[in-house]
Coordinates of C-alpha atoms (C1' of nucleotides) and ligand atoms in Angstrom, one line a residue:
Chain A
X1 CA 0.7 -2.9 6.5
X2 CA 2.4 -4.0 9.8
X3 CA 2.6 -7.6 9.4
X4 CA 4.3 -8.4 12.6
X5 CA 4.6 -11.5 15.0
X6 CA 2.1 -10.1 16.9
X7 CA -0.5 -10.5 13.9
X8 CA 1.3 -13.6 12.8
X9 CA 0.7 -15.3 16.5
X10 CA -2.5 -14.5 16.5
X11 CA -3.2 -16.3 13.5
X12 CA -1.3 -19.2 14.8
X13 CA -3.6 -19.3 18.0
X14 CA -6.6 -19.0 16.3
X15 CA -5.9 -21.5 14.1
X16 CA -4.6 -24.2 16.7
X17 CA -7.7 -23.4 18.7
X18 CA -9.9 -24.2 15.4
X19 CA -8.3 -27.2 15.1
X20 CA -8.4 -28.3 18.6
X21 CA -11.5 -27.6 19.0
X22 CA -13.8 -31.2 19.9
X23 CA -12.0 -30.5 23.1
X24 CA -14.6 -27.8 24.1
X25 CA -12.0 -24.9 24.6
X26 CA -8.0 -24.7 24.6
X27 CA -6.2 -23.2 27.2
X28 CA -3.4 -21.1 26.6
X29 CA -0.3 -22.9 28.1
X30 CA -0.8 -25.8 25.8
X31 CA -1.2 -23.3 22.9
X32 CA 1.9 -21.9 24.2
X33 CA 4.2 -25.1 24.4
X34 CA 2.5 -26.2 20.7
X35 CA 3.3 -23.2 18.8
X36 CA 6.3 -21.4 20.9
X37 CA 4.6 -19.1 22.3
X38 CA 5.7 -16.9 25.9
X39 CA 2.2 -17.6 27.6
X40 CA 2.2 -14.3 29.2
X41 CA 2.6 -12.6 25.7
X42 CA -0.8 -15.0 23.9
X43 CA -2.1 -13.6 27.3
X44 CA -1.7 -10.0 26.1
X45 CA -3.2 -11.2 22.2
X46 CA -6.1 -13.2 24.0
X47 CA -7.1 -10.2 25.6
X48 CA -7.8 -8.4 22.5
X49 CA -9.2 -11.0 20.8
X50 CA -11.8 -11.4 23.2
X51 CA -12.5 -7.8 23.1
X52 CA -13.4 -8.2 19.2
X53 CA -15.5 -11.3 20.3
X54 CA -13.6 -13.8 18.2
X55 CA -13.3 -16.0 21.7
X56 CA -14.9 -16.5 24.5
X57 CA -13.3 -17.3 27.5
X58 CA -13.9 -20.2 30.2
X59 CA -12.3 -19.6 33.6
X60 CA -10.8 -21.7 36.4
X61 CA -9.8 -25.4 36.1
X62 CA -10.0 -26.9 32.1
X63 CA -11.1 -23.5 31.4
X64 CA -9.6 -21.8 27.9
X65 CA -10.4 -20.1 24.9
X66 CA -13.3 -21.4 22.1
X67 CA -14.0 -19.5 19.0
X68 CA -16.5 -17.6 19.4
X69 CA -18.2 -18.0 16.0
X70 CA -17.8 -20.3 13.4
X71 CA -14.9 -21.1 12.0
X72 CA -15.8 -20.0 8.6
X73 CA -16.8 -16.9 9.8
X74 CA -13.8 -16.1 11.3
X75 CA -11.5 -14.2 8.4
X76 CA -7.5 -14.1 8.5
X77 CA -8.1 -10.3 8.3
X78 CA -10.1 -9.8 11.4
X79 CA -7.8 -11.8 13.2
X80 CA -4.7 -9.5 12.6
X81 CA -7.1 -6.6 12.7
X82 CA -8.1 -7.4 16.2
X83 CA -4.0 -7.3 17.3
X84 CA -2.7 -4.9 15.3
X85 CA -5.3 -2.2 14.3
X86 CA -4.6 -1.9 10.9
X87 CA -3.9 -3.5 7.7
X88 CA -3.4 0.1 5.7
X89 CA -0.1 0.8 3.7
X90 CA -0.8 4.1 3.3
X91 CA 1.0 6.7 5.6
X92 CA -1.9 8.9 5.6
X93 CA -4.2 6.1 6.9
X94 CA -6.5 6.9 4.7
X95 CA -6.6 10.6 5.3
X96 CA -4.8 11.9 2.4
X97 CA -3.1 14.6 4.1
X98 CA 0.9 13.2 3.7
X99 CA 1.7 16.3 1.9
X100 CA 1.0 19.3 3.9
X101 CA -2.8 18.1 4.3
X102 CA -2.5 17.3 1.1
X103 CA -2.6 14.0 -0.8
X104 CA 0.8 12.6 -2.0
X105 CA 2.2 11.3 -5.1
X106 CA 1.8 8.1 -4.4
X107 CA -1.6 7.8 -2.3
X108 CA -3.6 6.0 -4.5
X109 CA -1.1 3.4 -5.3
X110 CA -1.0 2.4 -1.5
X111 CA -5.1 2.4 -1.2
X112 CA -4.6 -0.2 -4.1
X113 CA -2.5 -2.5 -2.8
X114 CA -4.6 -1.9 0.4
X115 CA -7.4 -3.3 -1.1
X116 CA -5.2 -6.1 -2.8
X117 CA -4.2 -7.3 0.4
X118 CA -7.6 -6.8 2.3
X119 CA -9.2 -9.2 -0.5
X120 CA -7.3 -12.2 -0.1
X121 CA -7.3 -11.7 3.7
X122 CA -11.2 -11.6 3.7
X123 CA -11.8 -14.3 1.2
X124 CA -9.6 -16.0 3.5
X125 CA -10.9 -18.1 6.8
X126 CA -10.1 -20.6 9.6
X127 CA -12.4 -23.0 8.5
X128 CA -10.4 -22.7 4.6
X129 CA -6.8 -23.2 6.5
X130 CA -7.9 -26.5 8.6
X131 CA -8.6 -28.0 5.1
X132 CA -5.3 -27.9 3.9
X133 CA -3.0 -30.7 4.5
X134 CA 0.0 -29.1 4.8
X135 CA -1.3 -27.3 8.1
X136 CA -3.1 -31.1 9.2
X137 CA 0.7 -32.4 8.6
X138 CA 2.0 -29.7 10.8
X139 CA 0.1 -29.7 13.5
X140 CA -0.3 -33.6 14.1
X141 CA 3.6 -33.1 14.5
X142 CA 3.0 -30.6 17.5
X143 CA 0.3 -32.6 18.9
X144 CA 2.9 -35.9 18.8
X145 CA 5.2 -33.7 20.0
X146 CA 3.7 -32.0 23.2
X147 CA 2.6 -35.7 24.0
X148 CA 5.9 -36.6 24.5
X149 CA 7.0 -33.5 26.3
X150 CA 4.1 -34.2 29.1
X151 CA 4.9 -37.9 29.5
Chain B
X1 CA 6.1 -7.1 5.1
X2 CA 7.9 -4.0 5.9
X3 CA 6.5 -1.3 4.7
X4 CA 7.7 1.8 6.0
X5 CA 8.2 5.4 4.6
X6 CA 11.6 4.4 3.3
X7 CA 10.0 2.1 0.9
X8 CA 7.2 5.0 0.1
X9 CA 9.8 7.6 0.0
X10 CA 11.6 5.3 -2.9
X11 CA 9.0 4.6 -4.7
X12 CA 7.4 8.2 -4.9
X13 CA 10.7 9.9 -5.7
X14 CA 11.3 7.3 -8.7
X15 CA 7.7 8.6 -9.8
X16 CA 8.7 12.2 -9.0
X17 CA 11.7 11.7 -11.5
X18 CA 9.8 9.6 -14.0
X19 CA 7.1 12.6 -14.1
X20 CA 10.3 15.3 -14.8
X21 CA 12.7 13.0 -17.0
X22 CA 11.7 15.4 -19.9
X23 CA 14.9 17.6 -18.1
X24 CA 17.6 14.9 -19.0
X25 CA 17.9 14.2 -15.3
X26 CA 16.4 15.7 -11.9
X27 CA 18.5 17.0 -8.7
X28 CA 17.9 15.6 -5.5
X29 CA 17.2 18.9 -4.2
X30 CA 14.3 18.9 -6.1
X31 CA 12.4 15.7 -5.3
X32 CA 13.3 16.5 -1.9
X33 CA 11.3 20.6 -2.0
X34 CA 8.8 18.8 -4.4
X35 CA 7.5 15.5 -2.0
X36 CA 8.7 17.0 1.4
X37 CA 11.7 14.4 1.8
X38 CA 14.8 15.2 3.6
X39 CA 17.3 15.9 0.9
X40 CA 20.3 13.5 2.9
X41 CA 17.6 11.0 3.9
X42 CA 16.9 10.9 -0.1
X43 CA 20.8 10.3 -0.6
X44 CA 21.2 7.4 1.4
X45 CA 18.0 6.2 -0.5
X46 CA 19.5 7.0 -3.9
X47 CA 22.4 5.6 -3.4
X48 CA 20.8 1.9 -3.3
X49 CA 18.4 2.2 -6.0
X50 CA 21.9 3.1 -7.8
X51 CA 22.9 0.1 -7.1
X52 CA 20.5 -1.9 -8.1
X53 CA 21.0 -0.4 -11.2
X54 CA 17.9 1.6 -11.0
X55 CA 18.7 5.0 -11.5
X56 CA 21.9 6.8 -13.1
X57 CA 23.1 9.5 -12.0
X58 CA 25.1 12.6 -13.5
X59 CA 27.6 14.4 -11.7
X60 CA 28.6 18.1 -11.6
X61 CA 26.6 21.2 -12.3
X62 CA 23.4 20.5 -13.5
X63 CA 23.2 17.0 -12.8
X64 CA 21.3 14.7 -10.8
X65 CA 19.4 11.5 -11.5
X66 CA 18.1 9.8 -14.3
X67 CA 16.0 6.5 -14.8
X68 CA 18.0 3.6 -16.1
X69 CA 15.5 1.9 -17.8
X70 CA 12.8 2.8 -19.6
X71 CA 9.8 3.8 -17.1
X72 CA 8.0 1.2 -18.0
X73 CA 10.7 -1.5 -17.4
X74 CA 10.9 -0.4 -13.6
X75 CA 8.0 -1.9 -11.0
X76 CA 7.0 -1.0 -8.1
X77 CA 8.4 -4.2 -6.9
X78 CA 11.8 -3.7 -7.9
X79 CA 11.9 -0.5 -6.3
X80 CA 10.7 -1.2 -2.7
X81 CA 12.8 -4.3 -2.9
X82 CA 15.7 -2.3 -3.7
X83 CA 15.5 -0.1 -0.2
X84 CA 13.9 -2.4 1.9
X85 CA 15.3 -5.7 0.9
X86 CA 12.1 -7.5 0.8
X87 CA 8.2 -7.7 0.9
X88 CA 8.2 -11.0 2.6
X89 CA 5.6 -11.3 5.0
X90 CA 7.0 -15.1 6.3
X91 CA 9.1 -15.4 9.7
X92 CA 11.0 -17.6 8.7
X93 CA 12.1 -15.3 5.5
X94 CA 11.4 -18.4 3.0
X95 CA 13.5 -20.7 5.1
X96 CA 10.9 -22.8 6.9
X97 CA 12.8 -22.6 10.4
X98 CA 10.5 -20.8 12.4
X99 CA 9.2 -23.5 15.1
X100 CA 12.7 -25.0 15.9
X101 CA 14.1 -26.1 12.4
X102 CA 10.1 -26.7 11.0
X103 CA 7.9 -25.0 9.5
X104 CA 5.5 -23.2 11.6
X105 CA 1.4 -23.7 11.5
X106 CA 1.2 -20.5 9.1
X107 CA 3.9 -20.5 7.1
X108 CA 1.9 -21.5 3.6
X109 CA -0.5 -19.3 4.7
X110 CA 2.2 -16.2 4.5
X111 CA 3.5 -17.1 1.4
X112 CA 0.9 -16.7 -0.2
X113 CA -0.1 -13.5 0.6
X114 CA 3.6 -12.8 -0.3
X115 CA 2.7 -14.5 -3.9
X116 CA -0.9 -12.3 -3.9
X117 CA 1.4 -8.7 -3.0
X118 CA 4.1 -9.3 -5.4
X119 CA 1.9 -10.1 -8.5
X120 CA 0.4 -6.7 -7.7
X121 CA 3.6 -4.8 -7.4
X122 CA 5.5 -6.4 -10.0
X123 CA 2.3 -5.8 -12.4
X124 CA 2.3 -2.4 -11.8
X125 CA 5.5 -0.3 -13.3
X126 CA 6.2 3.6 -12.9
X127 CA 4.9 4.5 -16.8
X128 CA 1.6 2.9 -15.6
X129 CA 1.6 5.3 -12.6
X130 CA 2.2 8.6 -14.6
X131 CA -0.5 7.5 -16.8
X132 CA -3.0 8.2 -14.1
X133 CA -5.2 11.3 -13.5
X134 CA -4.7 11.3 -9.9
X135 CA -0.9 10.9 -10.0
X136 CA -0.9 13.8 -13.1
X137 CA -2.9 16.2 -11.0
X138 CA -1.2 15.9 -7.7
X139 CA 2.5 16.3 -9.8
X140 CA 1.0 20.1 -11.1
X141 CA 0.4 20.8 -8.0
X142 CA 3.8 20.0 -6.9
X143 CA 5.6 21.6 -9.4
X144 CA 3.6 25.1 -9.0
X145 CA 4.4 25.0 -5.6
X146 CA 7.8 24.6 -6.1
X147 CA 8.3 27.7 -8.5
X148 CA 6.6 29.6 -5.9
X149 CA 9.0 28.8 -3.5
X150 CA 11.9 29.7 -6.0
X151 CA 10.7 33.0 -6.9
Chain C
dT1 C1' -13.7 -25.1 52.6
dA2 C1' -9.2 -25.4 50.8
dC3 C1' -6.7 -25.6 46.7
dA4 C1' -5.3 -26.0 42.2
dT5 C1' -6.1 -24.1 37.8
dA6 C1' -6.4 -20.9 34.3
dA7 C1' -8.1 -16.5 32.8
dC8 C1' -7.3 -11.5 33.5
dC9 C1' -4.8 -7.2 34.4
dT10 C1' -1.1 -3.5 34.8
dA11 C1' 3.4 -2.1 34.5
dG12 C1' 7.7 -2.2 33.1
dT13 C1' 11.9 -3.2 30.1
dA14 C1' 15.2 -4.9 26.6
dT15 C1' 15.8 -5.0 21.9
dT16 C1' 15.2 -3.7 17.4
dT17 C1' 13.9 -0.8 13.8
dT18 C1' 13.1 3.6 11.8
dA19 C1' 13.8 8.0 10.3
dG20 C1' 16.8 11.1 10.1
dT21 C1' 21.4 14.0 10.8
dC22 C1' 26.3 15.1 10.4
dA23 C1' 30.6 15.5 8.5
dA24 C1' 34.1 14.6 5.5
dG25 C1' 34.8 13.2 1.4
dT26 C1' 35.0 12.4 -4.3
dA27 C1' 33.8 13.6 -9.1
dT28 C1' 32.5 16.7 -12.8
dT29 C1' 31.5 20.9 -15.3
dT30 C1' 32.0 25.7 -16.2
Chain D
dA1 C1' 39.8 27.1 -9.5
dA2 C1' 35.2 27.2 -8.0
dA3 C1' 30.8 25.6 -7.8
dT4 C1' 27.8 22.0 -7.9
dA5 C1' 26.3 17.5 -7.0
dC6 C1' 26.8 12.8 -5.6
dT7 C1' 29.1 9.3 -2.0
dT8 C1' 30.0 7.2 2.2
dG9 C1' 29.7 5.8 6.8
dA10 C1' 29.0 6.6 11.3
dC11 C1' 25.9 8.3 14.5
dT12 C1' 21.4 9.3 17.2
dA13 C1' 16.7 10.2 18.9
dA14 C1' 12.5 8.3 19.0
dA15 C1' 9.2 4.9 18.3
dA16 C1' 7.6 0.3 18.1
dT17 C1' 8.0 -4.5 19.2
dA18 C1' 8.4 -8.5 21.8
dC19 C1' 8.5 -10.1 26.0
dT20 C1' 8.6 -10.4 31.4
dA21 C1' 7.1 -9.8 36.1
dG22 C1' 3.9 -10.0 39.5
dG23 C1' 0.1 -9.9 40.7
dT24 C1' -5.8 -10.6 41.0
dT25 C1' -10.1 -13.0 40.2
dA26 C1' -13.1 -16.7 39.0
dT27 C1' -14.3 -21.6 39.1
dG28 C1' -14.3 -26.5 39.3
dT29 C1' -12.8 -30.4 42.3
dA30 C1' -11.2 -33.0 46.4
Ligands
LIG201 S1 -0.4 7.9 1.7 FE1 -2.2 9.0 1.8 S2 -1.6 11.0 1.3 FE2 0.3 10.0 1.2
LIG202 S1 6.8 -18.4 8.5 FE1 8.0 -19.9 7.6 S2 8.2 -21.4 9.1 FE2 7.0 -19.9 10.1

DNA sequence: TACATAACCTAGTATTTTAGTCAAGTATTT
DNA sequence: AAATACTTGACTAAAATACTAGGTTATGTA
């Protein structure tokens, strides 16, 4: 699995667009200062998201991002899909050919875990992570916080 | 998570000496013809999982590596933990520092996909791996191959 | 219509990590 | 003594990652 910032930022974004999301849609540079984010680099992300139609887009002044579905029907795994291609531990990617073409030793173990990690991340979406309080604590502190940094 | 061949490598020559521990204890130069691993890429490896009191090893003609434990007292866990330091999927490794001091928007979200992969991996230990077809049939293989090569 | 805003796009680069090599050891058995 | 086998640490090429720079294009508003 590459569980990098990349996928982790994603996940981020998404998520403080679901929960900002009376506001019809988000733009970027606010995400940026919430969450401590370059711009330029949720720029790069956005742009993949949007090809795997989790956002839409709304251009030119109080333009941004909206989900583009619902947010229960927006899984953790398809969001770090969309920015990092894979979630697969194998080193085959699923080809079984480590070994000369061949499968290795320790194939199936990886395909396990694969699927291991692929459950929770599917069972697993927006809409469930608004719920929780400890990300409403969280982010009412960045939304106090940006406040201030405006004023 | 990192994930990497180094981890792979670790865990698949463990299995590889687990499979031939009927010998007393198995060369390096072996697992290395056997699983296509660079025999001083394999050292550096060894000589961690050594450390963490994984393996023992026997010195002079004849000698090589032996489990420490009993096969099914070493997970899979232990063993990627012992080359790669950790299967920690967080930012902040644990600490809850990654926005400035706080904890980020994702962080619970992390650790428990951390929780989710290690109850799999520390579930799973090397004596449960040998016991599978797949891993049984793959190891002939291997071990035809490598007389081959010797004669 | 000018202009500000914000998405969109293409390169490029600094840094880090990975995977692996090399060389000079030390220890143990035969 | 000689052969075998493990030990250690420094070093390196290549890849991936995280991030920056510098634009262009669309759109709402004054
Ligand atoms: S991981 Fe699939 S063949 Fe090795
Ligand atoms: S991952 Fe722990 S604070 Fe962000």
């Amino acid at each position: 699995m590459k569980m990098t910032t990349k996928g982790r930022y994603a996940v981020t974004a998404m998520l403080d667009i679901a929960l900002h999301d009376s506001k019809g849609s988000v733009n970027l540079a606010d995400i940026a200062k919430r969450q401590d984010i370059s711009l330029t680099y949720l720029e790069q992300l956005f742009s993949k998201l949007k090809r795997h139609k989790l956002v839409e887009s709304v251009r030119g002044p109080g333009g941004g991002y909206r989900l583009a579905l619902a947010a229960d029907a927006i899984t953790i795994a398809k969001i770090i899909y969309s920015v990092d291609e894979s979630i697969d531990v194998t080193r085959c990617k699923g080809k079984q050919n480590c070994q000369g073409n061949l499968r290795c030793l320790t194939h199936d173990l990886w395909m396990e875990l694969n699927m291991n990690i692929s459950r929770f991340l599917n069972g697993l979406t927006l809409s469930d992570l608004i719920k929780r309080n400890n990300v409403k604590h969280v982010s009412e502190r960045q939304d106090v916080a940006l406040l201030q940094l405006q004023s």
